[in-house]
Amino acid sequence: EVQLVESGGGLVQPGGSLRLSCEASGFTFRSHDMHWVRQVSGRGLEWVSGIDTSAHTYYADSMKGRVTISRENAKNSLFLQMDSLRVGDTAVYYCAREPAVPGNWYFDLWGRGTLVTVSS
Amino acid sequence: EIVLTQSPGTVSLSPGERATLSCRASQSVSSNSLAWYQLKPGQAPRLLLYGVSSRVTGIPDRFSGSGSGTDFTLTISRLEPEDFAVYFCLQYGGSPRTFGQGTKVEV
């Protein structure tokens, strides 16, 4: 089955850290650029970070310097290391895939998400 | 960055009715790089349309997209019970990619 499964969310205090993981299955993971997108307040979606097939990384200004995206193709896995977390980072974090065909920069496959709650 | 504004925020309709959802961009979306997604609680977002009007394989033809430049529309011709959900637009022609705030289609 073609799917993405996120894990690693939870409750963390402001200033704390979390490492999110996303395990891919059913497709050739190394052939796709991958991303993290979050949904805050139950409604708005925000692109957080992306990594291409050559491991070049991209970050939203709102999280630059506080998050690090990485991938391990041998394990079909995507990661997001989040540091210096703020209350405003509370959200559901989704792993998302770009199509393998270059130039198609939408997200064609998503996971169910993992909830990150930043609270004291 | 391109700001996408979706309207209405919530629309109340009945099965069998037509839903017309709007997504307006703060500047022109290049190359018709606009997609629509369906989101239900606890589920993965589902891609419906990309390139404004290209339907993903397996998506029913009651879902259609139109528009260009700054104004885009998702139409659901006859609502089925499973269509009641939140719908988001995404522009991927500019950096960063940005989403609308969503339209909830409720019974």
PDB file of C-alpha atoms in Angstrom:
ATOM      1  CA  GLU A   1       0.000   0.000   0.000  1.00  0.00           C
ATOM      2  CA  VAL A   2       1.249   3.454  -0.913  1.00  0.00           C
ATOM      3  CA  GLN A   3       1.319   5.450   2.298  1.00  0.00           C
ATOM      4  CA  LEU A   4       3.124   7.813   4.622  1.00  0.00           C
ATOM      5  CA  VAL A   5       3.002   7.312   8.383  1.00  0.00           C
ATOM      6  CA  GLU A   6       4.157  10.011  10.764  1.00  0.00           C
ATOM      7  CA  SER A   7       5.262   9.526  14.352  1.00  0.00           C
ATOM      8  CA  GLY A   8       7.075  11.364  17.132  1.00  0.00           C
ATOM      9  CA  GLY A   9       4.536  13.992  18.097  1.00  0.00           C
ATOM     10  CA  GLY A  10       3.561  14.698  21.662  1.00  0.00           C
ATOM     11  CA  LEU A  11       3.480  17.228  24.469  1.00  0.00           C
ATOM     12  CA  VAL A  12       6.583  19.344  24.954  1.00  0.00           C
ATOM     13  CA  GLN A  13       7.311  22.430  27.006  1.00  0.00           C
ATOM     14  CA  PRO A  14       8.176  25.742  25.395  1.00  0.00           C
ATOM     15  CA  GLY A  15      11.850  25.750  24.483  1.00  0.00           C
ATOM     16  CA  GLY A  16      11.889  21.987  24.146  1.00  0.00           C
ATOM     17  CA  SER A  17      12.675  19.712  21.216  1.00  0.00           C
ATOM     18  CA  LEU A  18      10.997  16.942  19.268  1.00  0.00           C
ATOM     19  CA  ARG A  19      12.009  14.759  16.357  1.00  0.00           C
ATOM     20  CA  LEU A  20       9.273  13.773  13.958  1.00  0.00           C
ATOM     21  CA  SER A  21       9.575  10.779  11.657  1.00  0.00           C
ATOM     22  CA  CYS A  22       7.735   9.762   8.521  1.00  0.00           C
ATOM     23  CA  GLU A  23       7.962   6.257   7.139  1.00  0.00           C
ATOM     24  CA  ALA A  24       7.118   5.758   3.489  1.00  0.00           C
ATOM     25  CA  SER A  25       5.963   2.544   1.874  1.00  0.00           C
ATOM     26  CA  GLY A  26       4.666   1.314  -1.435  1.00  0.00           C
ATOM     27  CA  PHE A  27       6.707   3.624  -3.683  1.00  0.00           C
ATOM     28  CA  THR A  28      10.302   4.538  -4.546  1.00  0.00           C
ATOM     29  CA  PHE A  29      10.982   7.001  -1.758  1.00  0.00           C
ATOM     30  CA  ARG A  30      14.363   8.184  -3.076  1.00  0.00           C
ATOM     31  CA  SER A  31      12.741   9.442  -6.288  1.00  0.00           C
ATOM     32  CA  HIS A  32      10.540  12.011  -4.596  1.00  0.00           C
ATOM     33  CA  ASP A  33      11.076  15.396  -2.987  1.00  0.00           C
ATOM     34  CA  MET A  34       9.491  15.315   0.455  1.00  0.00           C
ATOM     35  CA  HIS A  35       8.000  17.943   2.733  1.00  0.00           C
ATOM     36  CA  TRP A  36       6.528  18.741   6.105  1.00  0.00           C
ATOM     37  CA  VAL A  37       3.324  20.756   6.282  1.00  0.00           C
ATOM     38  CA  ARG A  38       1.517  21.726   9.457  1.00  0.00           C
ATOM     39  CA  GLN A  39      -2.059  22.568  10.327  1.00  0.00           C
ATOM     40  CA  VAL A  40      -2.498  25.028  13.118  1.00  0.00           C
ATOM     41  CA  SER A  41      -5.706  25.870  14.982  1.00  0.00           C
ATOM     42  CA  GLY A  42      -7.644  23.142  13.184  1.00  0.00           C
ATOM     43  CA  ARG A  43      -7.884  25.092   9.946  1.00  0.00           C
ATOM     44  CA  GLY A  44      -4.869  26.763   8.328  1.00  0.00           C
ATOM     45  CA  LEU A  45      -2.187  24.770   6.522  1.00  0.00           C
ATOM     46  CA  GLU A  46       1.406  26.008   6.368  1.00  0.00           C
ATOM     47  CA  TRP A  47       4.369  24.581   4.477  1.00  0.00           C
ATOM     48  CA  VAL A  48       7.226  24.048   6.937  1.00  0.00           C
ATOM     49  CA  SER A  49      10.156  22.473   5.133  1.00  0.00           C
ATOM     50  CA  GLY A  50      11.184  20.425   2.140  1.00  0.00           C
ATOM     51  CA  ILE A  51      14.063  18.253   0.985  1.00  0.00           C
ATOM     52  CA  ASP A  52      14.752  17.239  -2.589  1.00  0.00           C
ATOM     53  CA  THR A  53      16.146  13.988  -3.947  1.00  0.00           C
ATOM     54  CA  SER A  54      19.673  15.421  -3.714  1.00  0.00           C
ATOM     55  CA  ALA A  55      19.118  16.320  -0.043  1.00  0.00           C
ATOM     56  CA  HIS A  56      18.957  20.050  -0.671  1.00  0.00           C
ATOM     57  CA  THR A  57      16.815  21.550   2.083  1.00  0.00           C
ATOM     58  CA  TYR A  58      14.293  24.385   2.212  1.00  0.00           C
ATOM     59  CA  TYR A  59      12.592  26.066   5.153  1.00  0.00           C
ATOM     60  CA  ALA A  60       9.742  28.446   5.845  1.00  0.00           C
ATOM     61  CA  ASP A  61      10.910  31.728   7.341  1.00  0.00           C
ATOM     62  CA  SER A  62       8.738  31.084  10.417  1.00  0.00           C
ATOM     63  CA  MET A  63      10.759  28.025  11.374  1.00  0.00           C
ATOM     64  CA  LYS A  64      14.169  28.663   9.802  1.00  0.00           C
ATOM     65  CA  GLY A  65      16.950  28.088  12.329  1.00  0.00           C
ATOM     66  CA  ARG A  66      14.697  26.049  14.604  1.00  0.00           C
ATOM     67  CA  VAL A  67      14.012  23.004  12.439  1.00  0.00           C
ATOM     68  CA  THR A  68      16.177  20.620  10.443  1.00  0.00           C
ATOM     69  CA  ILE A  69      14.781  18.314   7.781  1.00  0.00           C
ATOM     70  CA  SER A  70      16.604  15.171   6.732  1.00  0.00           C
ATOM     71  CA  ARG A  71      15.984  11.905   4.954  1.00  0.00           C
ATOM     72  CA  GLU A  72      17.363   8.373   5.047  1.00  0.00           C
ATOM     73  CA  ASN A  73      16.561   6.742   1.725  1.00  0.00           C
ATOM     74  CA  ALA A  74      17.783   3.314   2.822  1.00  0.00           C
ATOM     75  CA  LYS A  75      15.076   3.321   5.479  1.00  0.00           C
ATOM     76  CA  ASN A  76      12.431   5.116   3.394  1.00  0.00           C
ATOM     77  CA  SER A  77      12.259   7.721   6.107  1.00  0.00           C
ATOM     78  CA  LEU A  78      11.897  11.480   6.456  1.00  0.00           C
ATOM     79  CA  PHE A  79      12.659  13.393   9.629  1.00  0.00           C
ATOM     80  CA  LEU A  80      12.051  16.810  11.160  1.00  0.00           C
ATOM     81  CA  GLN A  81      14.134  17.888  14.131  1.00  0.00           C
ATOM     82  CA  MET A  82      12.367  20.733  15.903  1.00  0.00           C
ATOM     83  CA  ASP A  83      14.142  22.817  18.533  1.00  0.00           C
ATOM     84  CA  SER A  84      13.288  25.907  20.600  1.00  0.00           C
ATOM     85  CA  LEU A  85       9.628  25.085  20.240  1.00  0.00           C
ATOM     86  CA  ARG A  86       7.027  27.783  20.899  1.00  0.00           C
ATOM     87  CA  VAL A  87       3.365  27.638  21.862  1.00  0.00           C
ATOM     88  CA  GLY A  88       2.567  28.811  18.340  1.00  0.00           C
ATOM     89  CA  ASP A  89       4.177  25.673  16.907  1.00  0.00           C
ATOM     90  CA  THR A  90       1.291  23.613  18.270  1.00  0.00           C
ATOM     91  CA  ALA A  91      -0.143  21.883  15.225  1.00  0.00           C
ATOM     92  CA  VAL A  92      -0.696  18.644  13.385  1.00  0.00           C
ATOM     93  CA  TYR A  93       2.424  17.989  11.330  1.00  0.00           C
ATOM     94  CA  TYR A  94       1.951  16.175   8.030  1.00  0.00           C
ATOM     95  CA  CYS A  95       4.502  14.458   5.864  1.00  0.00           C
ATOM     96  CA  ALA A  96       3.804  15.088   2.173  1.00  0.00           C
ATOM     97  CA  ARG A  97       5.223  13.845  -1.127  1.00  0.00           C
ATOM     98  CA  GLU A  98       5.783  15.669  -4.405  1.00  0.00           C
ATOM     99  CA  PRO A  99       5.177  13.777  -7.641  1.00  0.00           C
ATOM    100  CA  ALA A 100       8.297  12.232  -9.129  1.00  0.00           C
ATOM    101  CA  VAL A 101       7.894  14.166 -12.373  1.00  0.00           C
ATOM    102  CA  PRO A 102       9.990  17.355 -12.104  1.00  0.00           C
ATOM    103  CA  GLY A 103       8.125  20.625 -12.164  1.00  0.00           C
ATOM    104  CA  ASN A 104       5.023  19.362 -10.387  1.00  0.00           C
ATOM    105  CA  TRP A 105       5.378  21.125  -7.100  1.00  0.00           C
ATOM    106  CA  TYR A 106       2.091  20.177  -5.477  1.00  0.00           C
ATOM    107  CA  PHE A 107       1.755  17.421  -2.884  1.00  0.00           C
ATOM    108  CA  ASP A 108       0.172  14.237  -4.166  1.00  0.00           C
ATOM    109  CA  LEU A 109       0.377  12.002  -1.107  1.00  0.00           C
ATOM    110  CA  TRP A 110       0.036  12.866   2.570  1.00  0.00           C
ATOM    111  CA  GLY A 111       0.157  11.048   5.868  1.00  0.00           C
ATOM    112  CA  ARG A 112      -2.468  11.298   8.587  1.00  0.00           C
ATOM    113  CA  GLY A 113      -0.290  13.614  10.629  1.00  0.00           C
ATOM    114  CA  THR A 114       1.178  13.681  14.124  1.00  0.00           C
ATOM    115  CA  LEU A 115       0.076  16.158  16.786  1.00  0.00           C
ATOM    116  CA  VAL A 116       2.654  18.388  18.424  1.00  0.00           C
ATOM    117  CA  THR A 117       1.475  20.301  21.476  1.00  0.00           C
ATOM    118  CA  VAL A 118       3.746  22.937  22.974  1.00  0.00           C
ATOM    119  CA  SER A 119       2.515  23.907  26.417  1.00  0.00           C
ATOM    120  CA  SER A 120       3.766  24.397  29.936  1.00  0.00           C
TER     121      SER A 120
ATOM    122  CA  GLU B   1       4.328  35.445  -0.630  1.00  0.00           C
ATOM    123  CA  ILE B   2       1.027  34.770  -2.339  1.00  0.00           C
ATOM    124  CA  VAL B   3      -1.909  34.923   0.061  1.00  0.00           C
ATOM    125  CA  LEU B   4      -4.877  32.719  -0.799  1.00  0.00           C
ATOM    126  CA  THR B   5      -8.294  33.694   0.526  1.00  0.00           C
ATOM    127  CA  GLN B   6     -11.033  31.085   0.423  1.00  0.00           C
ATOM    128  CA  SER B   7     -14.716  31.846   0.637  1.00  0.00           C
ATOM    129  CA  PRO B   8     -17.049  31.169   2.164  1.00  0.00           C
ATOM    130  CA  GLY B   9     -15.476  30.000   5.402  1.00  0.00           C
ATOM    131  CA  THR B  10     -18.329  27.591   5.947  1.00  0.00           C
ATOM    132  CA  VAL B  11     -21.186  26.617   3.676  1.00  0.00           C
ATOM    133  CA  SER B  12     -24.246  24.624   4.743  1.00  0.00           C
ATOM    134  CA  LEU B  13     -25.728  22.446   2.019  1.00  0.00           C
ATOM    135  CA  SER B  14     -27.682  19.246   1.588  1.00  0.00           C
ATOM    136  CA  PRO B  15     -26.800  16.075  -0.300  1.00  0.00           C
ATOM    137  CA  GLY B  16     -27.570  16.494  -3.971  1.00  0.00           C
ATOM    138  CA  GLU B  17     -26.926  20.233  -3.945  1.00  0.00           C
ATOM    139  CA  ARG B  18     -24.144  22.024  -5.804  1.00  0.00           C
ATOM    140  CA  ALA B  19     -21.185  23.452  -3.921  1.00  0.00           C
ATOM    141  CA  THR B  20     -19.148  26.333  -5.316  1.00  0.00           C
ATOM    142  CA  LEU B  21     -15.960  27.144  -3.421  1.00  0.00           C
ATOM    143  CA  SER B  22     -13.778  30.139  -4.190  1.00  0.00           C
ATOM    144  CA  CYS B  23     -10.020  30.627  -3.841  1.00  0.00           C
ATOM    145  CA  ARG B  24      -8.672  34.097  -4.567  1.00  0.00           C
ATOM    146  CA  ALA B  25      -4.951  34.887  -4.779  1.00  0.00           C
ATOM    147  CA  SER B  26      -3.270  38.149  -3.798  1.00  0.00           C
ATOM    148  CA  GLN B  27      -1.311  38.033  -7.065  1.00  0.00           C
ATOM    149  CA  SER B  28      -1.458  36.021 -10.225  1.00  0.00           C
ATOM    150  CA  VAL B  29      -0.682  32.319  -9.804  1.00  0.00           C
ATOM    151  CA  SER B  30       1.853  31.386 -12.444  1.00  0.00           C
ATOM    152  CA  SER B  31       1.325  28.513 -14.856  1.00  0.00           C
ATOM    153  CA  ASN B  32      -2.072  27.739 -13.334  1.00  0.00           C
ATOM    154  CA  SER B  33      -0.251  26.123 -10.443  1.00  0.00           C
ATOM    155  CA  LEU B  34      -3.245  25.615  -8.199  1.00  0.00           C
ATOM    156  CA  ALA B  35      -4.438  22.447  -6.471  1.00  0.00           C
ATOM    157  CA  TRP B  36      -7.412  21.486  -4.325  1.00  0.00           C
ATOM    158  CA  TYR B  37      -7.477  19.121  -1.362  1.00  0.00           C
ATOM    159  CA  GLN B  38     -10.130  17.480   0.775  1.00  0.00           C
ATOM    160  CA  LEU B  39      -9.513  17.033   4.487  1.00  0.00           C
ATOM    161  CA  LYS B  40     -11.547  14.987   6.920  1.00  0.00           C
ATOM    162  CA  PRO B  41     -10.812  14.652  10.658  1.00  0.00           C
ATOM    163  CA  GLY B  42      -8.177  12.053  11.406  1.00  0.00           C
ATOM    164  CA  GLN B  43      -7.488  11.350   7.739  1.00  0.00           C
ATOM    165  CA  ALA B  44      -4.724  12.250   5.370  1.00  0.00           C
ATOM    166  CA  PRO B  45      -5.434  15.230   3.105  1.00  0.00           C
ATOM    167  CA  ARG B  46      -6.553  13.988  -0.293  1.00  0.00           C
ATOM    168  CA  LEU B  47      -5.469  15.630  -3.537  1.00  0.00           C
ATOM    169  CA  LEU B  48      -8.489  16.246  -5.779  1.00  0.00           C
ATOM    170  CA  LEU B  49      -7.276  18.497  -8.570  1.00  0.00           C
ATOM    171  CA  TYR B  50      -3.983  20.008  -9.746  1.00  0.00           C
ATOM    172  CA  GLY B  51      -3.132  22.447 -12.511  1.00  0.00           C
ATOM    173  CA  VAL B  52      -6.483  24.133 -11.730  1.00  0.00           C
ATOM    174  CA  SER B  53      -8.633  21.507 -13.414  1.00  0.00           C
ATOM    175  CA  SER B  54      -6.781  18.203 -13.789  1.00  0.00           C
ATOM    176  CA  ARG B  55      -8.608  15.577 -11.789  1.00  0.00           C
ATOM    177  CA  VAL B  56      -6.564  12.971  -9.934  1.00  0.00           C
ATOM    178  CA  THR B  57      -7.180   9.367 -10.940  1.00  0.00           C
ATOM    179  CA  GLY B  58     -10.058   7.991  -8.895  1.00  0.00           C
ATOM    180  CA  ILE B  59     -11.623  11.343  -8.066  1.00  0.00           C
ATOM    181  CA  PRO B  60     -15.284  11.418  -9.169  1.00  0.00           C
ATOM    182  CA  ASP B  61     -16.178  13.708 -12.042  1.00  0.00           C
ATOM    183  CA  ARG B  62     -18.594  15.640  -9.843  1.00  0.00           C
ATOM    184  CA  PHE B  63     -15.457  17.487  -8.703  1.00  0.00           C
ATOM    185  CA  SER B  64     -14.271  20.123 -11.166  1.00  0.00           C
ATOM    186  CA  GLY B  65     -11.962  23.098 -11.068  1.00  0.00           C
ATOM    187  CA  SER B  66     -11.809  26.298 -13.050  1.00  0.00           C
ATOM    188  CA  GLY B  67     -10.243  29.730 -13.076  1.00  0.00           C
ATOM    189  CA  SER B  68      -7.028  31.510 -13.915  1.00  0.00           C
ATOM    190  CA  GLY B  69      -4.842  34.350 -12.741  1.00  0.00           C
ATOM    191  CA  THR B  70      -6.133  35.203  -9.285  1.00  0.00           C
ATOM    192  CA  ASP B  71      -9.602  33.635  -9.163  1.00  0.00           C
ATOM    193  CA  PHE B  72     -10.221  29.924  -8.904  1.00  0.00           C
ATOM    194  CA  THR B  73     -13.251  27.774  -8.193  1.00  0.00           C
ATOM    195  CA  LEU B  74     -13.862  24.232  -7.027  1.00  0.00           C
ATOM    196  CA  THR B  75     -17.303  22.951  -7.930  1.00  0.00           C
ATOM    197  CA  ILE B  76     -18.928  19.836  -6.558  1.00  0.00           C
ATOM    198  CA  SER B  77     -21.867  19.301  -8.861  1.00  0.00           C
ATOM    199  CA  ARG B  78     -24.010  17.081  -6.612  1.00  0.00           C
ATOM    200  CA  LEU B  79     -22.912  16.599  -3.050  1.00  0.00           C
ATOM    201  CA  GLU B  80     -22.654  13.052  -1.803  1.00  0.00           C
ATOM    202  CA  PRO B  81     -22.653  12.299   1.959  1.00  0.00           C
ATOM    203  CA  GLU B  82     -18.907  11.589   1.846  1.00  0.00           C
ATOM    204  CA  ASP B  83     -18.166  15.040   0.391  1.00  0.00           C
ATOM    205  CA  PHE B  84     -18.891  16.912   3.616  1.00  0.00           C
ATOM    206  CA  ALA B  85     -15.400  17.970   4.653  1.00  0.00           C
ATOM    207  CA  VAL B  86     -12.946  20.872   4.618  1.00  0.00           C
ATOM    208  CA  TYR B  87     -11.447  21.902   1.284  1.00  0.00           C
ATOM    209  CA  PHE B  88      -8.135  23.707   0.823  1.00  0.00           C
ATOM    210  CA  CYS B  89      -6.510  25.317  -2.158  1.00  0.00           C
ATOM    211  CA  LEU B  90      -2.738  25.365  -2.633  1.00  0.00           C
ATOM    212  CA  GLN B  91      -0.696  27.548  -4.961  1.00  0.00           C
ATOM    213  CA  TYR B  92       2.611  26.060  -6.013  1.00  0.00           C
ATOM    214  CA  GLY B  93       3.674  28.575  -8.629  1.00  0.00           C
ATOM    215  CA  GLY B  94       5.349  30.905  -6.163  1.00  0.00           C
ATOM    216  CA  SER B  95       7.734  30.439  -3.276  1.00  0.00           C
ATOM    217  CA  PRO B  96       6.840  29.621  -0.627  1.00  0.00           C
ATOM    218  CA  ARG B  97       3.937  27.387  -1.502  1.00  0.00           C
ATOM    219  CA  THR B  98       0.882  28.677   0.329  1.00  0.00           C
ATOM    220  CA  PHE B  99      -2.544  27.396   1.238  1.00  0.00           C
ATOM    221  CA  GLY B 100      -5.921  28.964   1.675  1.00  0.00           C
ATOM    222  CA  GLN B 101      -7.478  28.859   5.115  1.00  0.00           C
ATOM    223  CA  GLY B 102     -10.075  26.316   4.060  1.00  0.00           C
ATOM    224  CA  THR B 103     -13.806  26.099   3.392  1.00  0.00           C
ATOM    225  CA  LYS B 104     -15.904  23.754   5.482  1.00  0.00           C
ATOM    226  CA  VAL B 105     -18.784  22.118   3.626  1.00  0.00           C
ATOM    227  CA  GLU B 106     -21.298  21.012   6.225  1.00  0.00           C
ATOM    228  CA  VAL B 107     -24.755  19.516   6.240  1.00  0.00           C
TER     229      VAL B 107
END
